[in-house]
XYZ file of C-alpha atoms in Angstrom:
384
model
C -0.087 -0.044 -0.123
C 2.882 2.467 0.778
C 4.021 2.333 -2.551
C 0.711 2.869 -4.098
C 0.082 6.052 -1.888
C 3.475 7.175 -2.763
C 2.809 7.102 -6.318
C -0.487 9.137 -5.793
C 1.729 11.835 -3.821
C 4.121 12.070 -6.403
C 1.509 12.566 -9.207
C 0.182 15.334 -7.110
C 3.568 16.929 -6.623
C 4.056 16.795 -10.301
C 0.552 18.312 -11.094
C 1.379 21.313 -8.834
C 4.456 21.644 -10.459
C 3.069 21.571 -13.947
C 0.292 24.163 -12.841
C 3.126 26.698 -12.704
C 3.802 29.379 -15.263
C 6.950 28.982 -17.039
C 8.632 32.275 -17.948
C 11.021 33.063 -20.722
C 13.226 36.193 -20.380
C 13.092 36.876 -24.208
C 10.455 37.907 -26.808
C 8.250 35.087 -28.123
C 9.025 35.799 -31.734
C 12.693 35.157 -31.009
C 11.919 31.599 -29.768
C 12.898 29.678 -32.867
C 12.424 26.276 -31.943
C 8.479 26.090 -32.269
C 6.195 25.222 -29.576
C 7.945 24.057 -26.438
C 7.400 20.851 -24.439
C 5.422 22.681 -21.788
C 3.281 24.338 -24.111
C 2.550 21.038 -25.861
C 1.509 19.774 -22.486
C -0.927 22.539 -21.676
C 1.269 24.259 -19.442
C 1.088 28.051 -19.400
C 4.212 29.681 -20.859
C 4.753 33.444 -20.709
C 7.319 35.338 -22.536
C 8.678 38.982 -22.127
C 6.034 40.415 -24.728
C 3.224 38.340 -23.290
C 3.755 39.810 -19.735
C 4.284 43.481 -20.948
C 1.026 43.084 -23.041
C -0.775 41.799 -19.921
C 0.481 44.664 -18.027
C -0.479 47.407 -20.668
C -3.932 45.997 -21.046
C -4.574 45.831 -17.250
C -3.397 49.511 -17.289
C -5.795 50.465 -19.776
C -8.643 48.728 -18.040
C -7.983 49.671 -14.355
C -5.796 52.763 -14.464
C -2.804 52.963 -12.203
C -1.144 49.472 -11.673
C 1.656 48.414 -9.537
C 4.148 45.447 -9.776
C 2.712 44.037 -6.656
C -0.566 43.677 -8.072
C 0.448 41.995 -11.303
C 2.652 39.667 -9.318
C -0.212 38.802 -6.944
C -2.558 38.243 -9.965
C -0.096 35.903 -11.636
C 0.413 33.882 -8.423
C -3.298 33.673 -7.766
C -4.071 32.412 -11.188
C -1.676 29.589 -10.336
C -2.816 28.641 -6.757
C -6.392 28.854 -7.604
C -6.040 25.351 -9.292
C -4.392 23.861 -6.258
C -7.463 22.999 -4.191
C -8.641 20.800 -7.096
C -5.442 19.154 -7.405
C -5.463 18.598 -3.486
C -8.867 16.917 -3.835
C -7.685 14.785 -6.900
C -4.771 13.486 -4.593
C -7.239 12.701 -1.717
C -9.344 10.731 -4.129
C -6.445 8.684 -5.369
C -5.359 7.843 -1.956
C -9.049 6.916 -1.086
C -9.324 4.440 -3.946
C -5.874 2.821 -2.704
C -7.434 2.643 0.845
C -10.855 1.255 -0.527
C -8.981 -1.541 -2.394
C -7.114 -2.288 0.743
C -9.854 -2.426 3.085
C -12.000 -4.762 0.655
C -9.047 -7.048 0.408
C -8.591 -7.242 4.217
C -12.372 -7.972 4.536
C -12.055 -10.529 1.839
C -9.136 -12.145 3.535
C -11.122 -12.499 6.952
C -14.246 -14.143 5.382
C -12.649 -15.993 2.556
C -14.345 -19.171 3.828
C -17.782 -17.697 4.305
C -18.485 -16.536 0.711
C -19.588 -13.255 -0.963
C -23.102 -13.379 0.434
C -22.306 -13.910 4.101
C -24.141 -11.514 6.330
C -21.659 -10.676 8.609
C -19.184 -10.004 5.706
C -21.523 -7.443 4.180
C -22.261 -5.938 7.541
C -18.232 -5.408 8.226
C -17.819 -4.100 4.672
C -20.630 -1.662 4.922
C -19.292 -0.383 8.294
C -15.739 -0.291 6.599
C -16.742 1.807 3.756
C -18.994 4.169 5.803
C -16.008 4.868 8.034
C -13.783 5.577 5.236
C -16.239 7.680 3.474
C -16.504 9.847 6.797
C -12.846 10.100 7.261
C -12.280 11.204 3.630
C -15.122 13.800 3.939
C -13.287 15.068 6.952
C -9.984 15.129 5.655
C -11.350 16.930 2.417
C -12.715 19.850 4.308
C -9.432 20.358 5.818
C -7.729 20.234 2.596
C -10.352 22.527 1.013
C -9.742 25.191 3.773
C -6.045 25.170 3.192
C -6.409 25.328 -0.553
C -8.803 28.390 -0.088
C -6.305 29.771 2.405
C -3.358 29.576 -0.066
C -5.441 31.252 -2.820
C -6.600 34.221 -0.833
C -3.076 35.078 0.614
C 0.177 35.823 -1.063
C 2.225 35.345 2.008
C 5.602 33.850 3.387
C 7.401 34.518 6.483
C 10.627 33.225 4.836
C 11.821 36.632 3.674
C 15.367 35.942 3.484
C 15.006 32.795 1.327
C 12.467 34.552 -0.772
C 14.781 37.727 -1.488
C 17.875 35.590 -2.201
C 15.981 33.256 -4.488
C 14.444 36.168 -6.281
C 17.563 37.977 -6.529
C 19.401 34.969 -8.100
C 16.559 34.181 -10.606
C 16.529 37.850 -11.607
C 20.419 37.881 -12.004
C 20.099 34.769 -14.191
C 17.515 36.388 -16.374
C 19.773 39.683 -16.820
C 22.690 37.313 -17.513
C 20.575 35.530 -20.427
C 19.610 39.128 -21.752
C 23.246 40.189 -21.656
C 24.361 37.175 -23.616
C 21.772 38.089 -26.019
C 23.283 41.880 -26.215
C 26.705 40.074 -26.813
C 25.085 38.375 -29.690
C 23.801 41.520 -31.186
C 27.370 42.902 -31.367
C 28.917 39.461 -32.594
C 26.292 38.845 -35.301
C 24.411 42.098 -35.868
C 20.965 40.334 -35.093
C 19.040 39.627 -31.913
C 19.227 35.851 -31.029
C 17.753 34.509 -27.968
C 18.698 31.123 -26.142
C 15.963 28.394 -26.701
C 16.617 26.857 -23.207
C 13.480 27.012 -21.161
C 13.550 28.915 -17.882
C 11.499 27.413 -15.157
C 12.340 26.445 -11.332
C 14.584 23.632 -11.973
C 16.557 25.505 -14.597
C 17.003 28.857 -13.052
C 17.768 27.704 -9.465
C 19.397 24.322 -9.223
C 18.780 24.062 -5.456
C 19.832 21.042 -3.344
C 17.074 19.483 -1.308
C 17.832 21.772 1.472
C 18.556 25.237 -0.079
C 17.797 27.545 -2.950
C 21.243 29.428 -2.705
C 22.945 28.370 -6.011
C 22.348 29.726 -9.409
C 23.377 27.428 -12.263
C 23.790 29.234 -15.721
C 21.673 27.342 -18.614
C 22.860 29.380 -21.428
C 25.404 31.910 -22.409
C 29.178 32.130 -21.577
C 30.461 30.964 -18.155
C 30.234 33.431 -15.291
C 32.276 34.088 -12.405
C 30.980 33.751 -8.781
C 30.830 37.696 -8.691
C 28.653 37.712 -11.482
C 26.064 36.050 -9.586
C 25.712 38.617 -6.754
C 22.287 38.796 -5.644
C 20.276 41.771 -7.001
C 17.303 42.076 -4.718
C 14.131 43.010 -6.500
C 12.628 46.172 -5.267
C 9.210 44.494 -4.808
C 10.571 42.629 -1.776
C 10.588 44.638 1.403
C 10.431 41.975 3.896
C 7.382 43.175 5.695
C 5.049 40.600 6.967
C 1.999 42.399 6.376
C 2.170 42.325 2.675
C 4.502 40.463 0.454
C 4.891 42.677 -2.421
C 4.311 45.815 -0.437
C 6.194 48.333 -2.314
C 3.097 49.664 -4.435
C 5.209 51.609 -6.897
C 3.517 52.064 -10.446
C 5.121 50.294 -13.338
C 7.184 52.867 -14.925
C 8.799 51.800 -18.127
C 6.150 49.084 -19.114
C 2.610 50.618 -18.112
C 3.197 54.298 -19.597
C 0.567 56.631 -20.753
C 1.765 55.687 -24.100
C 0.715 52.350 -23.726
C -2.667 53.460 -22.378
C -3.029 55.856 -25.447
C -2.231 52.961 -27.895
C -4.040 50.141 -26.121
C -6.750 50.729 -28.766
C -4.629 49.207 -31.337
C -4.981 45.790 -29.768
C -2.641 43.270 -28.576
C -0.875 43.281 -31.822
C -0.215 47.070 -31.660
C 1.415 46.581 -27.991
C 3.607 43.690 -29.286
C 4.873 45.658 -32.283
C 5.825 48.600 -30.070
C 7.849 46.416 -27.733
C 9.573 44.861 -30.712
C 10.449 48.236 -32.056
C 11.952 49.217 -28.782
C 14.062 46.060 -28.745
C 15.284 46.826 -32.320
C 16.106 50.212 -31.443
C 18.190 49.152 -28.392
C 19.759 46.747 -30.640
C 20.891 49.496 -33.240
C 22.027 51.596 -30.130
C 24.098 48.763 -28.770
C 25.758 48.232 -32.243
C 26.200 52.053 -32.856
C 27.870 52.537 -29.283
C 29.957 49.448 -29.578
C 31.600 50.906 -32.792
C 32.171 54.050 -31.089
C 33.637 52.711 -28.155
C 35.932 50.412 -30.310
C 37.302 53.539 -32.180
C 37.778 55.416 -28.978
C 39.658 52.576 -27.270
C 41.721 51.879 -30.238
C 42.672 55.589 -30.346
C 43.673 55.599 -26.569
C 45.790 52.377 -26.872
C 47.690 53.636 -29.703
C 48.791 56.514 -27.332
C 49.679 54.198 -24.572
C 46.375 53.872 -22.321
C 46.030 50.117 -22.119
C 44.340 49.647 -18.628
C 40.790 50.693 -19.684
C 37.363 49.399 -19.030
C 35.980 46.619 -21.096
C 33.714 47.435 -23.916
C 30.643 45.699 -21.905
C 31.208 47.882 -18.801
C 31.219 50.962 -21.161
C 28.013 49.826 -23.060
C 26.178 49.589 -19.881
C 26.970 53.181 -19.234
C 26.097 54.435 -22.743
C 22.888 52.422 -23.672
C 19.723 53.034 -22.092
C 18.470 50.246 -19.633
C 16.591 47.551 -21.146
C 13.074 48.535 -20.969
C 11.956 45.079 -19.959
C 13.911 45.035 -16.661
C 10.620 45.509 -14.895
C 9.269 42.680 -16.364
C 12.051 40.592 -15.444
C 11.633 41.577 -12.010
C 8.081 40.648 -12.072
C 8.926 37.180 -13.399
C 11.833 36.471 -10.788
C 9.709 37.496 -8.011
C 6.755 35.313 -9.239
C 9.070 32.147 -9.585
C 10.723 32.540 -6.250
C 7.469 32.874 -4.417
C 5.731 29.793 -5.950
C 8.852 27.895 -5.406
C 8.184 28.337 -1.735
C 4.457 28.056 -2.024
C 4.310 25.204 -4.129
C 6.687 23.091 -1.657
C 4.672 24.235 1.279
C 1.362 23.198 -0.140
C 2.378 19.824 -1.344
C 3.891 19.166 2.098
C 0.814 20.276 3.948
C -1.560 18.391 1.784
C 0.206 15.106 2.019
C 0.883 15.477 5.713
C -2.786 15.967 6.351
C -3.779 12.912 4.240
C -1.347 10.829 6.110
C -2.225 11.886 9.410
C -6.231 12.053 9.249
C -6.646 9.435 6.629
C -3.881 6.851 6.037
C -2.762 6.427 9.609
C -5.840 6.831 11.185
C -8.262 4.683 9.173
C -7.166 1.356 10.878
C -8.050 2.407 14.225
C -11.271 4.163 13.158
C -12.650 1.110 11.456
C -11.765 -1.144 14.060
C -13.549 1.073 16.721
C -16.701 1.184 14.434
C -16.805 -2.516 13.781
C -16.699 -3.112 17.668
C -19.246 -0.227 18.318
C -21.805 -1.225 15.683
C -21.680 -4.988 16.202
C -21.813 -4.432 20.008
C -18.949 -7.043 20.303
C -18.815 -6.381 24.049
C -22.413 -6.897 24.364
C -24.666 -9.791 25.402
C -25.029 -12.836 23.271
C -22.307 -11.939 21.074
C -21.380 -15.578 20.207
C -24.960 -16.426 19.407
C -25.298 -13.430 17.219
C -21.894 -14.008 15.383
C -23.160 -17.397 14.645
C -26.260 -16.342 13.181
C -24.549 -13.806 10.979
C -22.115 -16.337 9.735
C -24.938 -18.897 9.146
C -26.924 -16.176 7.051
């Protein structure tokens, strides 16, 4: 039985993981490898331009909008499905236990035949007790599922900030690699490697402290210094309590052009990215000429072109979008593990570990095994 229940738990954990949105820190049009495996499996995949469009559309409909609101909306769109997944897990365990209970009853009454009255009475008592225990456990799981959806909260602020900072740093590393590709090849090229929880933060089972690059050149340890997203303040009253309007994404220009529809918003973002690519190439050419001139007259200890580019070129306009992505991934890392542990712990405690004693007590009470004439009654049941 233990193996079958474990399989149900594993399937539940996988379902919770699949429910999470997978973020890609580049434009959808630059994903040259067709639909990803996640999209084919029905998993929600969101690219930079998808999130940009969502924010701009929401600003048009709701007016002022903050990163906090966007993050919590995305998180709740994921966690709202978890109560159903918990119910499916409970039903899976119920089926395993139902088969076990029936096999035990069959074992005890194997010589009496299927139509034996006492066997049918015991089976009915056991089934009724299992049903009651499942109903009680289900109510507790439903309460926790609703609690998880209503609240975007964790007290693990240090872990949350470190994880979000690491993920954001990694997203930006990939975009810097894209900038490097612009300079080398004269075209914007993005890595096809999917970015999700296991690819972004390759954590051991005990921590979320390490970032493993999945694309681009090798990076030194210093390049992964945690950049703490501004939306995390460490206050327990509100997880994303810095309620600052989204400046570079949801601008008044977005609101004015929202009537153009989703296609117009995407085209504007694509155009911004192309303009930034042109700026990178032009700035790099100017830097190379200047550095060459300085070196020719003896100045050799100079900043790298990459460092100078960061100073000369405007910041990437999608940085705020990357920050939202990192925040959501980091929070769902914590929330999904918490939810899976809580659900499976309660099923173990209230159902798996309790059902045997509950059925025994119910059989003793319903058959009045300690009452008068028990032997006579048992013989009558067995003979029926």
